[in-house]
PDB file of C-alpha atoms and ligand atoms in Angstrom:
ATOM      1  CA  UNK A 230      15.245 -15.040 -20.988  1.00 46.00           C
ATOM      2  CA  UNK A 231      16.891 -14.825 -17.547  1.00 48.00           C
ATOM      3  CA  UNK A 232      14.859 -13.243 -14.757  1.00 53.00           C
ATOM      4  CA  UNK A 233      16.899 -10.847 -12.666  1.00 58.00           C
ATOM      5  CA  UNK A 234      14.675 -10.308  -9.655  1.00 65.00           C
ATOM      6  CA  UNK A 235      13.684 -12.505  -6.775  1.00 71.00           C
ATOM      7  CA  UNK A 236      10.095 -13.765  -7.219  1.00 76.00           C
ATOM      8  CA  UNK A 237       9.614 -14.066  -3.464  1.00 77.00           C
ATOM      9  CA  UNK A 238       7.620 -11.020  -2.447  1.00 76.00           C
ATOM     10  CA  UNK A 239       5.952  -9.784   0.670  1.00 72.00           C
ATOM     11  CA  UNK A 240       3.521  -6.914   0.976  1.00 73.00           C
ATOM     12  CA  UNK A 241       1.872  -7.094  -2.440  1.00 83.00           C
ATOM     13  CA  UNK A 242      -1.320  -8.494  -0.917  1.00 90.00           C
ATOM     14  CA  UNK A 243      -4.060  -5.952  -1.417  1.00 93.00           C
ATOM     15  CA  UNK A 244      -7.784  -5.273  -1.458  1.00 96.00           C
ATOM     16  CA  UNK A 245      -8.491  -2.284  -3.704  1.00 96.00           C
ATOM     17  CA  UNK A 246     -11.831  -0.562  -3.986  1.00 97.00           C
ATOM     18  CA  UNK A 247     -12.956  -0.325  -7.636  1.00 97.00           C
ATOM     19  CA  UNK A 248     -16.563   0.834  -7.594  1.00 97.00           C
ATOM     20  CA  UNK A 249     -19.847   0.571  -5.759  1.00 98.00           C
ATOM     21  CA  UNK A 250     -23.549   1.154  -6.251  1.00 98.00           C
ATOM     22  CA  UNK A 251     -26.156   2.031  -3.632  1.00 98.00           C
ATOM     23  CA  UNK A 252     -26.241   3.184  -0.042  1.00 97.00           C
ATOM     24  CA  UNK A 253     -28.068   2.372   3.190  1.00 97.00           C
ATOM     25  CA  UNK A 254     -30.928   4.378   1.692  1.00 97.00           C
ATOM     26  CA  UNK A 255     -31.064   1.914  -1.252  1.00 98.00           C
ATOM     27  CA  UNK A 256     -31.701  -0.858   1.290  1.00 98.00           C
ATOM     28  CA  UNK A 257     -34.517   1.182   2.855  1.00 98.00           C
ATOM     29  CA  UNK A 258     -36.053   2.071  -0.503  1.00 98.00           C
ATOM     30  CA  UNK A 259     -35.937  -1.554  -1.646  1.00 98.00           C
ATOM     31  CA  UNK A 260     -37.794  -2.567   1.518  1.00 98.00           C
ATOM     32  CA  UNK A 261     -40.305   0.279   1.214  1.00 97.00           C
ATOM     33  CA  UNK A 262     -41.062  -0.782  -2.381  1.00 96.00           C
ATOM     34  CA  UNK A 263     -43.597  -3.206  -0.870  1.00 93.00           C
ATOM     35  CA  UNK A 264     -45.698  -0.169   0.075  1.00 94.00           C
ATOM     36  CA  UNK A 265     -44.812   1.633  -3.172  1.00 95.00           C
ATOM     37  CA  UNK A 266     -42.920   4.201  -1.078  1.00 95.00           C
ATOM     38  CA  UNK A 267     -39.457   5.764  -0.975  1.00 95.00           C
ATOM     39  CA  UNK A 268     -37.626   7.536   1.814  1.00 94.00           C
ATOM     40  CA  UNK A 269     -35.007  10.330   1.989  1.00 91.00           C
ATOM     41  CA  UNK A 270     -31.843  11.144   3.914  1.00 91.00           C
ATOM     42  CA  UNK A 271     -32.359  12.686   7.358  1.00 88.00           C
ATOM     43  CA  UNK A 272     -30.566  15.938   6.699  1.00 77.00           C
ATOM     44  CA  UNK A 273     -28.598  16.141   3.465  1.00 65.00           C
ATOM     45  CA  UNK A 274     -27.442  19.673   4.263  1.00 60.00           C
ATOM     46  CA  UNK A 275     -23.748  18.951   4.700  1.00 61.00           C
ATOM     47  CA  UNK A 276     -22.331  17.433   1.540  1.00 60.00           C
ATOM     48  CA  UNK A 277     -21.145  13.887   2.144  1.00 64.00           C
ATOM     49  CA  UNK A 278     -22.619  13.717   5.632  1.00 68.00           C
ATOM     50  CA  UNK A 279     -25.703  11.694   4.860  1.00 79.00           C
ATOM     51  CA  UNK A 280     -27.474   9.766   7.546  1.00 89.00           C
ATOM     52  CA  UNK A 281     -30.682   7.782   7.637  1.00 92.00           C
ATOM     53  CA  UNK A 282     -33.777   8.986   9.404  1.00 92.00           C
ATOM     54  CA  UNK A 283     -34.296   7.159  12.720  1.00 93.00           C
ATOM     55  CA  UNK A 284     -37.349   5.262  11.389  1.00 95.00           C
ATOM     56  CA  UNK A 285     -35.287   4.041   8.416  1.00 96.00           C
ATOM     57  CA  UNK A 286     -32.342   2.948  10.581  1.00 96.00           C
ATOM     58  CA  UNK A 287     -34.885   1.018  12.674  1.00 97.00           C
ATOM     59  CA  UNK A 288     -36.254  -0.611   9.523  1.00 98.00           C
ATOM     60  CA  UNK A 289     -32.746  -1.728   8.454  1.00 98.00           C
ATOM     61  CA  UNK A 290     -32.223  -3.304  11.885  1.00 98.00           C
ATOM     62  CA  UNK A 291     -35.591  -5.062  11.617  1.00 98.00           C
ATOM     63  CA  UNK A 292     -34.690  -6.428   8.175  1.00 98.00           C
ATOM     64  CA  UNK A 293     -31.355  -7.775   9.433  1.00 98.00           C
ATOM     65  CA  UNK A 294     -32.852  -9.281  12.616  1.00 97.00           C
ATOM     66  CA  UNK A 295     -35.627 -11.029  10.691  1.00 98.00           C
ATOM     67  CA  UNK A 296     -33.363 -12.227   7.873  1.00 96.00           C
ATOM     68  CA  UNK A 297     -35.102 -10.272   5.140  1.00 97.00           C
ATOM     69  CA  UNK A 298     -32.084 -10.631   2.816  1.00 95.00           C
ATOM     70  CA  UNK A 299     -33.455  -9.205  -0.405  1.00 98.00           C
ATOM     71  CA  UNK A 300     -33.222  -5.439   0.339  1.00 98.00           C
ATOM     72  CA  UNK A 301     -29.491  -5.958   1.101  1.00 98.00           C
ATOM     73  CA  UNK A 302     -29.020  -7.563  -2.326  1.00 98.00           C
ATOM     74  CA  UNK A 303     -29.431  -4.264  -4.219  1.00 98.00           C
ATOM     75  CA  UNK A 304     -26.264  -2.307  -3.284  1.00 98.00           C
ATOM     76  CA  UNK A 305     -23.092  -3.682  -4.918  1.00 98.00           C
ATOM     77  CA  UNK A 306     -19.328  -3.400  -4.457  1.00 98.00           C
ATOM     78  CA  UNK A 307     -16.424  -4.282  -6.798  1.00 98.00           C
ATOM     79  CA  UNK A 308     -12.916  -4.823  -5.462  1.00 97.00           C
ATOM     80  CA  UNK A 309      -9.599  -6.055  -6.864  1.00 97.00           C
ATOM     81  CA  UNK A 310      -7.857  -8.598  -4.647  1.00 97.00           C
ATOM     82  CA  UNK A 311      -4.244  -9.710  -4.867  1.00 96.00           C
ATOM     83  CA  UNK A 312      -3.559 -12.643  -2.555  1.00 96.00           C
ATOM     84  CA  UNK A 313      -1.840 -16.035  -2.435  1.00 97.00           C
ATOM     85  CA  UNK A 314      -3.660 -18.860  -4.254  1.00 97.00           C
ATOM     86  CA  UNK A 315      -4.513 -20.715  -1.049  1.00 97.00           C
ATOM     87  CA  UNK A 316      -6.294 -17.582   0.251  1.00 97.00           C
ATOM     88  CA  UNK A 317      -8.094 -17.045  -3.075  1.00 98.00           C
ATOM     89  CA  UNK A 318      -9.335 -20.632  -2.973  1.00 98.00           C
ATOM     90  CA  UNK A 319     -10.861 -20.119   0.471  1.00 97.00           C
ATOM     91  CA  UNK A 320     -12.379 -16.731  -0.357  1.00 98.00           C
ATOM     92  CA  UNK A 321     -13.887 -17.948  -3.611  1.00 97.00           C
ATOM     93  CA  UNK A 322     -15.888 -20.675  -1.849  1.00 98.00           C
ATOM     94  CA  UNK A 323     -18.404 -17.875  -1.191  1.00 98.00           C
ATOM     95  CA  UNK A 324     -20.344 -17.793  -4.417  1.00 97.00           C
ATOM     96  CA  UNK A 325     -23.967 -16.793  -4.081  1.00 97.00           C
ATOM     97  CA  UNK A 326     -24.362 -13.135  -5.118  1.00 98.00           C
ATOM     98  CA  UNK A 327     -20.659 -12.825  -6.041  1.00 98.00           C
ATOM     99  CA  UNK A 328     -18.800 -12.811  -9.392  1.00 98.00           C
ATOM    100  CA  UNK A 329     -15.086 -13.389  -9.907  1.00 98.00           C
ATOM    101  CA  UNK A 330     -12.849 -12.640 -12.909  1.00 98.00           C
ATOM    102  CA  UNK A 331      -9.304 -13.846 -12.272  1.00 98.00           C
ATOM    103  CA  UNK A 332      -5.990 -13.579 -14.086  1.00 97.00           C
ATOM    104  CA  UNK A 333      -5.260 -16.749 -16.023  1.00 96.00           C
ATOM    105  CA  UNK A 334      -1.936 -18.556 -16.083  1.00 95.00           C
ATOM    106  CA  UNK A 335      -2.951 -19.806 -19.529  1.00 96.00           C
ATOM    107  CA  UNK A 336      -2.344 -16.265 -20.801  1.00 96.00           C
ATOM    108  CA  UNK A 337      -0.069 -14.661 -18.217  1.00 94.00           C
ATOM    109  CA  UNK A 338       3.370 -16.300 -18.402  1.00 95.00           C
ATOM    110  CA  UNK A 339       5.645 -13.829 -16.592  1.00 94.00           C
ATOM    111  CA  UNK A 340       7.596 -14.877 -13.498  1.00 95.00           C
ATOM    112  CA  UNK A 341       4.988 -15.429 -10.794  1.00 95.00           C
ATOM    113  CA  UNK A 342       5.319 -13.624  -7.502  1.00 94.00           C
ATOM    114  CA  UNK A 343       5.193 -15.699  -4.379  1.00 95.00           C
ATOM    115  CA  UNK A 344       4.099 -14.915  -0.824  1.00 94.00           C
ATOM    116  CA  UNK A 345       6.864 -15.413   1.730  1.00 91.00           C
ATOM    117  CA  UNK A 346       5.654 -16.653   5.077  1.00 89.00           C
ATOM    118  CA  UNK A 347       7.724 -14.961   7.813  1.00 90.00           C
ATOM    119  CA  UNK A 348       7.151 -17.940  10.070  1.00 92.00           C
ATOM    120  CA  UNK A 349       4.966 -21.034  10.270  1.00 93.00           C
ATOM    121  CA  UNK A 350       2.283 -21.592  12.877  1.00 93.00           C
ATOM    122  CA  UNK A 351       2.255 -24.858  14.796  1.00 93.00           C
ATOM    123  CA  UNK A 352      -0.718 -27.234  14.841  1.00 91.00           C
ATOM    124  CA  UNK A 353      -3.264 -26.502  17.552  1.00 88.00           C
ATOM    125  CA  UNK A 354      -3.296 -28.633  20.693  1.00 84.00           C
ATOM    126  CA  UNK A 355      -5.736 -31.396  21.496  1.00 76.00           C
ATOM    127  CA  UNK A 356      -8.669 -32.485  19.409  1.00 67.00           C
ATOM    128  CA  UNK A 357      -8.977 -29.386  17.196  1.00 72.00           C
ATOM    129  CA  UNK A 358      -8.623 -30.645  13.631  1.00 74.00           C
ATOM    130  CA  UNK A 359      -8.283 -27.413  11.670  1.00 81.00           C
ATOM    131  CA  UNK A 360      -6.427 -24.184  12.230  1.00 87.00           C
ATOM    132  CA  UNK A 361      -3.221 -23.282  13.988  1.00 91.00           C
ATOM    133  CA  UNK A 362      -1.952 -22.206  17.373  1.00 89.00           C
ATOM    134  CA  UNK A 363      -0.345 -18.870  18.246  1.00 88.00           C
ATOM    135  CA  UNK A 364       2.999 -20.644  18.567  1.00 92.00           C
ATOM    136  CA  UNK A 365       5.237 -20.058  15.547  1.00 93.00           C
ATOM    137  CA  UNK A 366       8.555 -21.245  14.235  1.00 94.00           C
ATOM    138  CA  UNK A 367      11.043 -19.770  11.789  1.00 95.00           C
ATOM    139  CA  UNK A 368      12.953 -23.048  11.669  1.00 95.00           C
ATOM    140  CA  UNK A 369      11.846 -23.850   8.115  1.00 94.00           C
ATOM    141  CA  UNK A 370      12.174 -20.365   6.615  1.00 95.00           C
ATOM    142  CA  UNK A 371      15.327 -21.100   4.643  1.00 95.00           C
ATOM    143  CA  UNK A 372      14.102 -24.409   3.225  1.00 96.00           C
ATOM    144  CA  UNK A 373      10.678 -22.962   2.395  1.00 95.00           C
ATOM    145  CA  UNK A 374      12.250 -20.064   0.506  1.00 95.00           C
ATOM    146  CA  UNK A 375      14.617 -22.358  -1.360  1.00 96.00           C
ATOM    147  CA  UNK A 376      11.748 -24.605  -2.351  1.00 96.00           C
ATOM    148  CA  UNK A 377       9.565 -21.690  -3.553  1.00 96.00           C
ATOM    149  CA  UNK A 378      12.430 -20.203  -5.559  1.00 95.00           C
ATOM    150  CA  UNK A 379      13.189 -23.589  -7.114  1.00 96.00           C
ATOM    151  CA  UNK A 380       9.549 -24.040  -8.177  1.00 97.00           C
ATOM    152  CA  UNK A 381       9.444 -20.623  -9.825  1.00 96.00           C
ATOM    153  CA  UNK A 382      12.827 -21.173 -11.517  1.00 96.00           C
ATOM    154  CA  UNK A 383      11.586 -24.498 -12.924  1.00 97.00           C
ATOM    155  CA  UNK A 384       8.434 -22.775 -14.218  1.00 97.00           C
ATOM    156  CA  UNK A 385      10.484 -20.044 -15.914  1.00 97.00           C
ATOM    157  CA  UNK A 386      12.771 -22.642 -17.521  1.00 97.00           C
ATOM    158  CA  UNK A 387       9.816 -24.646 -18.794  1.00 98.00           C
ATOM    159  CA  UNK A 388       8.125 -21.587 -20.303  1.00 97.00           C
ATOM    160  CA  UNK A 389      11.424 -20.424 -21.826  1.00 97.00           C
ATOM    161  CA  UNK A 390      11.877 -23.835 -23.422  1.00 98.00           C
ATOM    162  CA  UNK A 391       8.480 -23.617 -25.136  1.00 98.00           C
ATOM    163  CA  UNK A 392       6.190 -25.542 -22.797  1.00 98.00           C
ATOM    164  CA  UNK A 393       2.658 -24.128 -22.774  1.00 98.00           C
ATOM    165  CA  UNK A 394       2.041 -21.883 -19.760  1.00 98.00           C
ATOM    166  CA  UNK A 395      -1.161 -23.835 -18.994  1.00 98.00           C
ATOM    167  CA  UNK A 396       0.936 -26.970 -18.418  1.00 98.00           C
ATOM    168  CA  UNK A 397       4.025 -25.318 -16.905  1.00 98.00           C
ATOM    169  CA  UNK A 398       1.871 -23.781 -14.155  1.00 98.00           C
ATOM    170  CA  UNK A 399       1.389 -27.221 -12.620  1.00 97.00           C
ATOM    171  CA  UNK A 400       4.688 -26.843 -10.772  1.00 98.00           C
ATOM    172  CA  UNK A 401       3.755 -23.513  -9.170  1.00 98.00           C
ATOM    173  CA  UNK A 402       3.155 -23.373  -5.412  1.00 97.00           C
ATOM    174  CA  UNK A 403      -0.023 -22.478  -3.506  1.00 97.00           C
ATOM    175  CA  UNK A 404       1.840 -19.466  -2.114  1.00 96.00           C
ATOM    176  CA  UNK A 405       1.846 -17.871  -5.595  1.00 96.00           C
ATOM    177  CA  UNK A 406      -0.046 -14.599  -5.860  1.00 96.00           C
ATOM    178  CA  UNK A 407      -3.118 -14.233  -8.000  1.00 97.00           C
ATOM    179  CA  UNK A 408      -5.299 -11.203  -8.772  1.00 97.00           C
ATOM    180  CA  UNK A 409      -9.023 -11.121  -9.335  1.00 98.00           C
ATOM    181  CA  UNK A 410     -11.873  -8.672  -9.639  1.00 98.00           C
ATOM    182  CA  UNK A 411     -14.617  -9.567  -7.196  1.00 98.00           C
ATOM    183  CA  UNK A 412     -18.088  -8.050  -7.366  1.00 98.00           C
ATOM    184  CA  UNK A 413     -21.021  -8.791  -5.152  1.00 98.00           C
ATOM    185  CA  UNK A 414     -24.131  -7.608  -3.424  1.00 98.00           C
ATOM    186  CA  UNK A 415     -24.004  -6.099   0.050  1.00 98.00           C
ATOM    187  CA  UNK A 416     -25.801  -9.222   1.301  1.00 98.00           C
ATOM    188  CA  UNK A 417     -23.048 -11.437  -0.109  1.00 98.00           C
ATOM    189  CA  UNK A 418     -20.257  -9.277   1.401  1.00 98.00           C
ATOM    190  CA  UNK A 419     -21.935  -9.383   4.812  1.00 98.00           C
ATOM    191  CA  UNK A 420     -21.874 -13.177   4.561  1.00 98.00           C
ATOM    192  CA  UNK A 421     -18.194 -13.191   3.502  1.00 98.00           C
ATOM    193  CA  UNK A 422     -17.344 -11.008   6.511  1.00 98.00           C
ATOM    194  CA  UNK A 423     -19.379 -13.163   8.890  1.00 97.00           C
ATOM    195  CA  UNK A 424     -17.556 -16.307   7.769  1.00 97.00           C
ATOM    196  CA  UNK A 425     -14.066 -15.047   7.058  1.00 97.00           C
ATOM    197  CA  UNK A 426     -13.465 -12.348   9.684  1.00 96.00           C
ATOM    198  CA  UNK A 427     -14.191 -15.071  12.223  1.00 94.00           C
ATOM    199  CA  UNK A 428     -11.512 -16.668  14.391  1.00 91.00           C
ATOM    200  CA  UNK A 429     -12.124 -20.094  12.771  1.00 91.00           C
ATOM    201  CA  UNK A 430     -10.795 -18.780   9.457  1.00 94.00           C
ATOM    202  CA  UNK A 431      -7.125 -19.115   8.546  1.00 94.00           C
ATOM    203  CA  UNK A 432      -5.236 -16.054   9.761  1.00 93.00           C
ATOM    204  CA  UNK A 433      -3.939 -14.973   6.330  1.00 93.00           C
ATOM    205  CA  UNK A 434      -7.458 -15.160   4.849  1.00 95.00           C
ATOM    206  CA  UNK A 435      -8.882 -13.256   7.817  1.00 95.00           C
ATOM    207  CA  UNK A 436      -6.688 -10.252   6.939  1.00 94.00           C
ATOM    208  CA  UNK A 437      -8.488  -9.948   3.587  1.00 96.00           C
ATOM    209  CA  UNK A 438     -11.883 -10.229   5.273  1.00 96.00           C
ATOM    210  CA  UNK A 439     -10.884  -7.381   7.631  1.00 96.00           C
ATOM    211  CA  UNK A 440     -10.001  -5.201   4.636  1.00 96.00           C
ATOM    212  CA  UNK A 441     -13.374  -5.966   2.998  1.00 97.00           C
ATOM    213  CA  UNK A 442     -15.064  -5.305   6.343  1.00 97.00           C
ATOM    214  CA  UNK A 443     -13.472  -1.832   6.419  1.00 96.00           C
ATOM    215  CA  UNK A 444     -14.867  -0.948   2.988  1.00 97.00           C
ATOM    216  CA  UNK A 445     -18.351  -2.339   3.715  1.00 97.00           C
ATOM    217  CA  UNK A 446     -18.542  -0.513   7.079  1.00 96.00           C
ATOM    218  CA  UNK A 447     -17.580   2.739   5.380  1.00 95.00           C
ATOM    219  CA  UNK A 448     -20.072   2.434   2.519  1.00 96.00           C
ATOM    220  CA  UNK A 449     -23.043   0.967   4.414  1.00 97.00           C
ATOM    221  CA  UNK A 450     -22.579   1.821   8.122  1.00 96.00           C
ATOM    222  CA  UNK A 451     -26.217   1.267   9.139  1.00 96.00           C
ATOM    223  CA  UNK A 452     -26.556  -2.058   7.330  1.00 98.00           C
ATOM    224  CA  UNK A 453     -23.223  -3.173   8.743  1.00 97.00           C
ATOM    225  CA  UNK A 454     -24.084  -2.329  12.354  1.00 97.00           C
ATOM    226  CA  UNK A 455     -27.569  -3.852  11.939  1.00 97.00           C
ATOM    227  CA  UNK A 456     -25.806  -7.171  11.279  1.00 97.00           C
ATOM    228  CA  UNK A 457     -22.761  -6.994  13.515  1.00 96.00           C
ATOM    229  CA  UNK A 458     -23.706  -4.533  16.274  1.00 91.00           C
ATOM    230  CA  UNK A 459     -22.861  -0.913  17.075  1.00 74.00           C
ATOM    231  CA  UNK A 460     -19.677  -1.827  18.929  1.00 63.00           C
ATOM    232  CA  UNK A 461     -18.178  -3.175  15.706  1.00 54.00           C
ATOM    233  CA  UNK A 462     -18.717   0.024  13.712  1.00 49.00           C
TER     234      UNK A 462
HETATM  235  C1  FAD B 746     -13.748 -22.183   8.914  1.00 52.50           C
HETATM  236  C2  FAD B 746     -14.165 -22.726   7.583  1.00 52.50           C
HETATM  237  C3  FAD B 746     -13.745 -23.977   7.173  1.00 52.50           C
HETATM  238  C4  FAD B 746     -14.127 -24.482   5.934  1.00 52.50           C
HETATM  239  N1  FAD B 746     -13.686 -25.717   5.554  1.00 52.50           N
HETATM  240  C5  FAD B 746     -14.037 -26.198   4.331  1.00 52.50           C
HETATM  241  C6  FAD B 746     -13.572 -27.467   3.857  1.00 52.50           C
HETATM  242  O1  FAD B 746     -12.862 -28.161   4.562  1.00 52.50           O
HETATM  243  N2  FAD B 746     -13.935 -27.873   2.629  1.00 52.50           N
HETATM  244  C7  FAD B 746     -14.765 -27.134   1.826  1.00 52.50           C
HETATM  245  O2  FAD B 746     -15.074 -27.540   0.717  1.00 52.50           O
HETATM  246  N3  FAD B 746     -15.201 -25.923   2.226  1.00 52.50           N
HETATM  247  C8  FAD B 746     -14.866 -25.444   3.450  1.00 52.50           C
HETATM  248  N4  FAD B 746     -15.310 -24.222   3.837  1.00 52.50           N
HETATM  249  C9  FAD B 746     -16.168 -23.456   2.927  1.00 52.50           C
HETATM  250  C10 FAD B 746     -17.632 -23.604   3.312  1.00 52.50           C
HETATM  251  O3  FAD B 746     -18.080 -24.930   3.263  1.00 52.50           O
HETATM  252  C11 FAD B 746     -18.495 -22.749   2.376  1.00 52.50           C
HETATM  253  O4  FAD B 746     -18.388 -23.234   1.062  1.00 52.50           O
HETATM  254  C12 FAD B 746     -18.046 -21.299   2.374  1.00 52.50           C
HETATM  255  O5  FAD B 746     -17.856 -20.879   3.694  1.00 52.50           O
HETATM  256  C13 FAD B 746     -19.089 -20.432   1.716  1.00 52.50           C
HETATM  257  O6  FAD B 746     -20.293 -20.626   2.410  1.00 52.50           O
HETATM  258  P1  FAD B 746     -21.628 -19.940   2.049  1.00 52.50           P
HETATM  259  O7  FAD B 746     -22.675 -20.846   2.560  1.00 52.50           O
HETATM  260  O8  FAD B 746     -21.655 -18.515   2.513  1.00 52.50           O
HETATM  261  O9  FAD B 746     -21.527 -19.936   0.469  1.00 52.50           O
HETATM  262  P2  FAD B 746     -22.393 -19.468  -0.701  1.00 52.50           P
HETATM  263  O10 FAD B 746     -22.287 -20.585  -1.657  1.00 52.50           O
HETATM  264  O11 FAD B 746     -21.961 -18.125  -1.153  1.00 52.50           O
HETATM  265  O12 FAD B 746     -23.869 -19.428  -0.170  1.00 52.50           O
HETATM  266  C14 FAD B 746     -24.433 -18.314   0.519  1.00 52.50           C
HETATM  267  C15 FAD B 746     -25.748 -18.756   1.098  1.00 52.50           C
HETATM  268  O13 FAD B 746     -26.656 -19.092   0.045  1.00 52.50           O
HETATM  269  C16 FAD B 746     -27.434 -20.216   0.419  1.00 52.50           C
HETATM  270  N5  FAD B 746     -27.165 -21.337  -0.507  1.00 52.50           N
HETATM  271  C17 FAD B 746     -26.012 -21.586  -1.152  1.00 52.50           C
HETATM  272  N6  FAD B 746     -26.115 -22.675  -1.918  1.00 52.50           N
HETATM  273  C18 FAD B 746     -27.364 -23.110  -1.750  1.00 52.50           C
HETATM  274  C19 FAD B 746     -28.069 -24.232  -2.279  1.00 52.50           C
HETATM  275  N7  FAD B 746     -27.509 -25.105  -3.113  1.00 52.50           N
HETATM  276  N8  FAD B 746     -29.334 -24.403  -1.882  1.00 52.50           N
HETATM  277  C20 FAD B 746     -29.919 -23.559  -1.023  1.00 52.50           C
HETATM  278  N9  FAD B 746     -29.306 -22.473  -0.483  1.00 52.50           N
HETATM  279  C21 FAD B 746     -28.042 -22.270  -0.852  1.00 52.50           C
HETATM  280  C22 FAD B 746     -27.050 -20.586   1.835  1.00 52.50           C
HETATM  281  O14 FAD B 746     -27.898 -19.899   2.739  1.00 52.50           O
HETATM  282  C23 FAD B 746     -25.652 -20.038   1.944  1.00 52.50           C
HETATM  283  O15 FAD B 746     -25.232 -19.765   3.261  1.00 52.50           O
HETATM  284  C24 FAD B 746     -14.960 -23.706   5.073  1.00 52.50           C
HETATM  285  C25 FAD B 746     -15.388 -22.456   5.486  1.00 52.50           C
HETATM  286  C26 FAD B 746     -14.994 -21.944   6.719  1.00 52.50           C
HETATM  287  C27 FAD B 746     -15.475 -20.566   7.129  1.00 52.50           C
END
């Protein structure tokens, strides 16, 4: 079967909200369980405009400052991420409080889609071992694209000739896209954001952390600002 489209794709990276459970009030109520108490929203008069009472917002800040993790483990968020394999590998190093279900190239055998870098960053100066500088080059674009296309074409040929997808996938590049459902507790997402929205993280991976950060800020604004500060809300 001949494939008629170019597997090299840009712009299919995505972080999609699927579902969530719990609010900032769930964090408060989990903490107040110690005293067998619950709280309530400050003024739930306007639909959708819920905010915590001042004493509860103060409690959330106290919990974050004193590393009382457990109340932040109750709210949960599920997202669907589509990203290149090398990004997925970095993201999935965060494991505690998170579950991943990923597409499998043992079952999926269609032409893979591949991330096209628009340019390549140069190594950083001096003694820094990891990362990249702001300086970029497009000098390798043509060769990179040729190489990615060749890898995908070889994969397609192998699958078409009857080789098992689980073996044929060995020739696929790290720039290939993958999709996974990722579910975790608010505590785990805060940790992912702390690590991966940081300047030490690879720039492509950081973009995904920023998208997750946007969702977490929206769903749990008080918990988010208790960890990262008001100026980041
Ligand atoms: C800039 C950067 C560079 C990196 N480079 C590399 C690299 O070169 N190679 C590499 O393999 N990884 C690398 N990593 C990944 C890194 O080592 C961690 O695996 C990843 O950041 C997830 O960390 P985590 O502690 O939040 O993970 P999680 O496993 O999700 O753990 C969350 C928290 O749970 C606790 N915890 C987890 N496991 C245990 C345990 N066994 N016992 C007690 N407490 C536990 C810790 O408090 C931990 O912080 C890098 C990460 C970053 C951000």
